[in-house]
Coordinates of C-alpha atoms and ligand atoms in Angstrom, one line a residue:
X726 CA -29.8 75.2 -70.5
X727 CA -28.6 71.8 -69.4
X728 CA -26.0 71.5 -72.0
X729 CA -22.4 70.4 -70.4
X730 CA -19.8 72.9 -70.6
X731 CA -16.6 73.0 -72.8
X732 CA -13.1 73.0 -72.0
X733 CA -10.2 73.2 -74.3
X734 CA -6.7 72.5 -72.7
X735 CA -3.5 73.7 -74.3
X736 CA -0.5 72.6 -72.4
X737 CA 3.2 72.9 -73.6
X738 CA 6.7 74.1 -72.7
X739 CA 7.6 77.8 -72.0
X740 CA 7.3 80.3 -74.7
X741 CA 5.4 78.0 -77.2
X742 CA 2.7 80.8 -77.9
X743 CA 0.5 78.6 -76.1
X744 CA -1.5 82.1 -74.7
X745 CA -1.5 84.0 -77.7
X746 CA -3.4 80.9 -79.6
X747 CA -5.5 80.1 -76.6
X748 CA -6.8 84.1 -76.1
X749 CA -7.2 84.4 -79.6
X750 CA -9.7 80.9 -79.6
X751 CA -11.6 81.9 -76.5
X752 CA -12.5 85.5 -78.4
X753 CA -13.5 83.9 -81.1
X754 CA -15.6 81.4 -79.6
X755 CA -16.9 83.7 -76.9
X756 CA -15.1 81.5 -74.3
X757 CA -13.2 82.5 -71.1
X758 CA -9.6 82.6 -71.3
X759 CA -7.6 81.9 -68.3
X760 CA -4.2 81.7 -68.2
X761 CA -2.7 79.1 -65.7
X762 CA 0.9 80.5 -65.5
X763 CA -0.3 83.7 -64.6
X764 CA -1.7 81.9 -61.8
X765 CA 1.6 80.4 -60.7
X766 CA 3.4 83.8 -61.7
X767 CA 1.4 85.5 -59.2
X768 CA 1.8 83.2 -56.3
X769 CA 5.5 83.9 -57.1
X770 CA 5.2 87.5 -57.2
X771 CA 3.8 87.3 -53.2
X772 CA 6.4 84.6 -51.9
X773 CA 8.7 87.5 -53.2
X774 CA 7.3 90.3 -51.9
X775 CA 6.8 88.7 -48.5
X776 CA 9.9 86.7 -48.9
X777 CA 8.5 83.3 -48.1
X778 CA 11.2 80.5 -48.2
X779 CA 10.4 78.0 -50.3
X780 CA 11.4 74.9 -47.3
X781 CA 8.8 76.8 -45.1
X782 CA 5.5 74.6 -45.0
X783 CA 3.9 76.8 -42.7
X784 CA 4.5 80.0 -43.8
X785 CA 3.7 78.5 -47.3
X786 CA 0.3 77.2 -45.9
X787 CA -0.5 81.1 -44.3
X788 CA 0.6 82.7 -47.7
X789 CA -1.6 80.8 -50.0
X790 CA -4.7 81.2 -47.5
X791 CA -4.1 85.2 -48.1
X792 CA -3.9 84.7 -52.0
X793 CA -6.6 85.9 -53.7
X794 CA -6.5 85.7 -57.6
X795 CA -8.9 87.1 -60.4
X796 CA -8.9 87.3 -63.7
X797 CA -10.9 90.6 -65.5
X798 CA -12.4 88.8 -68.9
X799 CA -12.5 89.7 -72.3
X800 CA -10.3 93.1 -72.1
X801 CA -7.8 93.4 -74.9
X802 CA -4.8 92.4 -72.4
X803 CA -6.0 89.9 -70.2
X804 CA -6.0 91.6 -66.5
X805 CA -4.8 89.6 -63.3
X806 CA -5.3 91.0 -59.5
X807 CA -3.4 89.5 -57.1
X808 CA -5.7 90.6 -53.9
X809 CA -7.2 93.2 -56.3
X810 CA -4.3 94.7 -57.6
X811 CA -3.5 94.8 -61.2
X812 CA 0.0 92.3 -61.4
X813 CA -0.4 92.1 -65.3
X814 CA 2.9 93.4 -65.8
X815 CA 4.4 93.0 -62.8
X816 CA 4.4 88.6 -63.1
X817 CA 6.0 88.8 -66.5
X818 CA 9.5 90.0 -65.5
X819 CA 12.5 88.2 -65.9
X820 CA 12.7 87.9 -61.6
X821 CA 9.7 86.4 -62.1
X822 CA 10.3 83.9 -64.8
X823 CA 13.4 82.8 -62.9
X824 CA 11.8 81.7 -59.5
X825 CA 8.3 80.6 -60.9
X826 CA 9.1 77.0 -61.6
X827 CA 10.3 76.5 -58.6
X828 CA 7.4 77.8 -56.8
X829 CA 5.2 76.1 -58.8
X830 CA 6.7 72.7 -57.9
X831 CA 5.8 73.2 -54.6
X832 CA 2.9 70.6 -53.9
X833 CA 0.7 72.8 -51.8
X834 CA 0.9 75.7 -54.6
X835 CA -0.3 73.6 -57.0
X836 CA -3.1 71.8 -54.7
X837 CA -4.2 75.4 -53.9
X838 CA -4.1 76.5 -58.1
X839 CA -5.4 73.1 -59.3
X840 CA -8.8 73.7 -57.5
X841 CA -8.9 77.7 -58.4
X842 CA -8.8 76.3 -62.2
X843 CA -10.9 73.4 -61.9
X844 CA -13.8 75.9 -60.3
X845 CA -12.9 78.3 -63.0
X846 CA -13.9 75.5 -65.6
X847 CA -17.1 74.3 -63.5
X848 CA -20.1 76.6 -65.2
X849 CA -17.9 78.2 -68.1
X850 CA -17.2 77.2 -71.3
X851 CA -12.8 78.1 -71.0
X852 CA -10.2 77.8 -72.5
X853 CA -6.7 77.1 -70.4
X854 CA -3.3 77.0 -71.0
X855 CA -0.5 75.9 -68.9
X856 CA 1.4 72.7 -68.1
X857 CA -0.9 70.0 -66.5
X858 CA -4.4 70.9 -67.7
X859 CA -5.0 68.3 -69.5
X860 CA -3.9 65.5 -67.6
X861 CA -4.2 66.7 -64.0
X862 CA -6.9 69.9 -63.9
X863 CA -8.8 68.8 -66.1
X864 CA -8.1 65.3 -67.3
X865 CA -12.0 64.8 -69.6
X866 CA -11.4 67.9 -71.4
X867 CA -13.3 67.9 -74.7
X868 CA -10.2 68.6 -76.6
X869 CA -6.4 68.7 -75.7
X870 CA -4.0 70.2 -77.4
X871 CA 0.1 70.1 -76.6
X872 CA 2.1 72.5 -78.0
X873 CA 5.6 73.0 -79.1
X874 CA 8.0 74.4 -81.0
X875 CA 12.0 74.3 -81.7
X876 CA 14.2 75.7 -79.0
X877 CA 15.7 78.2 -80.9
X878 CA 12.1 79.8 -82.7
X879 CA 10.8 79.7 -78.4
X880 CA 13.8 81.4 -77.4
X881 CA 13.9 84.2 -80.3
X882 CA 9.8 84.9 -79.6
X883 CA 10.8 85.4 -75.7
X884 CA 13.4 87.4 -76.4
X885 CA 11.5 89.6 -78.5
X886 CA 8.4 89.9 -76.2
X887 CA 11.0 90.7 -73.3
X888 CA 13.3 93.7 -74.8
X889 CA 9.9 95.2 -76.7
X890 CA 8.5 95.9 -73.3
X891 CA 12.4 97.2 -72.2
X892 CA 13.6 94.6 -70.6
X893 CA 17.3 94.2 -70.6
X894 CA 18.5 90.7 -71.1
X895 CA 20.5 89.1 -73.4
X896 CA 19.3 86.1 -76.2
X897 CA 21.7 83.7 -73.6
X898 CA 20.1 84.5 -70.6
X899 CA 16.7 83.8 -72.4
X900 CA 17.5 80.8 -73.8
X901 CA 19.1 79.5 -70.4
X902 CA 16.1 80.3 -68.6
X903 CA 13.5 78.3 -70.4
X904 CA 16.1 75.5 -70.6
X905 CA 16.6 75.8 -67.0
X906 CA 12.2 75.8 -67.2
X907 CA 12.1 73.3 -69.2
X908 CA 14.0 71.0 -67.3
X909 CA 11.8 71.7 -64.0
X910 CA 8.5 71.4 -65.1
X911 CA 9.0 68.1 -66.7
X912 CA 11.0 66.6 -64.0
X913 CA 9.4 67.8 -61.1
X914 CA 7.5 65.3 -58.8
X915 CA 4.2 66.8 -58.7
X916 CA 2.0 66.4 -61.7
X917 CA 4.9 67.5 -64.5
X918 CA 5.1 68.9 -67.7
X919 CA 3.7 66.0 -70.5
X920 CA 1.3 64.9 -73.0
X921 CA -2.0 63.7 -72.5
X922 CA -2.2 60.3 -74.3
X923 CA -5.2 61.7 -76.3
X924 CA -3.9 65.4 -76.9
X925 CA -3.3 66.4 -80.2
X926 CA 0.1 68.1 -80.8
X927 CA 0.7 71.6 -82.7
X928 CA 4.3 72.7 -83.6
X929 CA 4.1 75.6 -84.6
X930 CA 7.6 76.2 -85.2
X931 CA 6.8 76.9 -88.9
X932 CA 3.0 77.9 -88.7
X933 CA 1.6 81.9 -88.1
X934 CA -0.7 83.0 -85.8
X935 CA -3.4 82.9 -88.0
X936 CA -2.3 79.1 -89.1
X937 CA -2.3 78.1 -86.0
X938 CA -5.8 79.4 -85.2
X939 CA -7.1 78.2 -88.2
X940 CA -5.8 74.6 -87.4
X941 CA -7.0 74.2 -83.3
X942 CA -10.9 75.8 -85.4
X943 CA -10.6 73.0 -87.6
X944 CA -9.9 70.2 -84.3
X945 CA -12.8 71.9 -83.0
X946 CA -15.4 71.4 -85.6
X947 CA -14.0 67.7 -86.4
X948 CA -14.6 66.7 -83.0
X949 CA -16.9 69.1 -81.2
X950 CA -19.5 69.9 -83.9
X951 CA -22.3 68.1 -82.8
Ligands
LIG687 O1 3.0 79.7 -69.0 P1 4.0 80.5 -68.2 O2 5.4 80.5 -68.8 O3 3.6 81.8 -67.9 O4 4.1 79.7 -66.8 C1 5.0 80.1 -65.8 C2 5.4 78.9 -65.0 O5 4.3 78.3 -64.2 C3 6.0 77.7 -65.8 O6 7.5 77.8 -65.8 C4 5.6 76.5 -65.0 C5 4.4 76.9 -64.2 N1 3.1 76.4 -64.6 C6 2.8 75.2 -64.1 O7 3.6 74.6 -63.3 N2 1.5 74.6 -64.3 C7 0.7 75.3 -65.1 N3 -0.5 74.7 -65.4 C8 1.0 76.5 -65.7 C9 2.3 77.0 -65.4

């Protein structure tokens, strides 16, 4: 009792495996897992569904007051309910992936997301991974890491998580798309894509899963072990 929580932030581009290291670290630390994107994908799967214009303040301001997002723990595939429906699959369509950066440039999305995670990480110890964790949600986290990897190894990953769940797109139209991400996260206005001065960067370009795990365990116990 009494002891402060932990937070570990992984932030990086698109398709870096940012999620697969950060679930697999939160089950073996016994940590909560949360997925930022999936936040910002679900937000993007309502303004769909309800086409809300993106130059629509008000209708903006309504939309996010009737957005309700949860995450259910520690299950093998990480479940997300957008106002307690299961979106897991339904925010990691290619639709999806092509509007979500520019929904999530929206400042009043973000201001709405930003305070979801930061309550998220208030009595837990987390894990999160998205774009701005470390330097905007949660800017004292006890360790930071950025990921990256070549543009070529992110695009061929994508690709193959896409057409493995029957998806029909081609290697072009992946590779355009987390350009085209790319290019708006780190540009936009409102807290954008970069690295915390103290994060510690992982390419993983040439590393396994297991490497990489191995390598974020042996941050941990250099800097957390008390
Ligand atoms: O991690 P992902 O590819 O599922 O994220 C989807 C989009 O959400 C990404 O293109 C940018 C945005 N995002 C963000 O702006 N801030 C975050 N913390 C996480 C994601």
């Amino acid at each position: 009792m009494g002891a402060k929580n932990i937070v570990i932030a992984i932030d990086g581009f698109s398709s870096c495996g940012k999620s697969t290291v950060a679930k697999a670290l939160a089950k073996k630390l016994n940590y909560v897992f949360v997925d930022s994107g999936a936040m910002y994908r679900a937000v993007t799967l309502y303004f769909l569904r309800n086409q809300i214009a993106l130059d629509d303040d008000q209708a903006i301001a309504e939309a996010l007051e009737h957005i309700h997002i949860d995450f259910i723990p520690n299950t093998d595939k990480t479940q997300i309910l957008l106002n307690n429906e299961d979106v897991s699959d339904a925010i990691r369509t290619m639709e999806i992936s092509e509007q979500v950066s520019e929904v999530s440039a929206v400042k009043a999305v973000r201001t709405a997301m930003v305070k979801q995670q930061q309550q998220l990480g208030k009595k837990r110890n987390i894990v999160m991974d998205g774009r701005d964790i470390g330097t905007t949600v949660f800017p004292k986290a006890d360790l930071k890491i950025f990921m990256t990897a070549s543009p070529q190894i992110r695009a061929e990953r994508r690709y193959a998580e896409l057409t493995a769940k029957g998806e029909n797109v081609t290697m072009e139209e992946v590779r355009e798309n987390l350009a085209h991400r790319d290019h708006i996260d780190s540009t936009r206005v409102e807290s954008p894509l970069r690295q915390a001065e103290d994060a510690i960067v992982l390419d993983n370009s040439d590393l396994n899963q297991e490497q990489q795990l191995l390598y974020v365990e042996q941050l941990i116990q250099e800097r957390l072990a008390p």
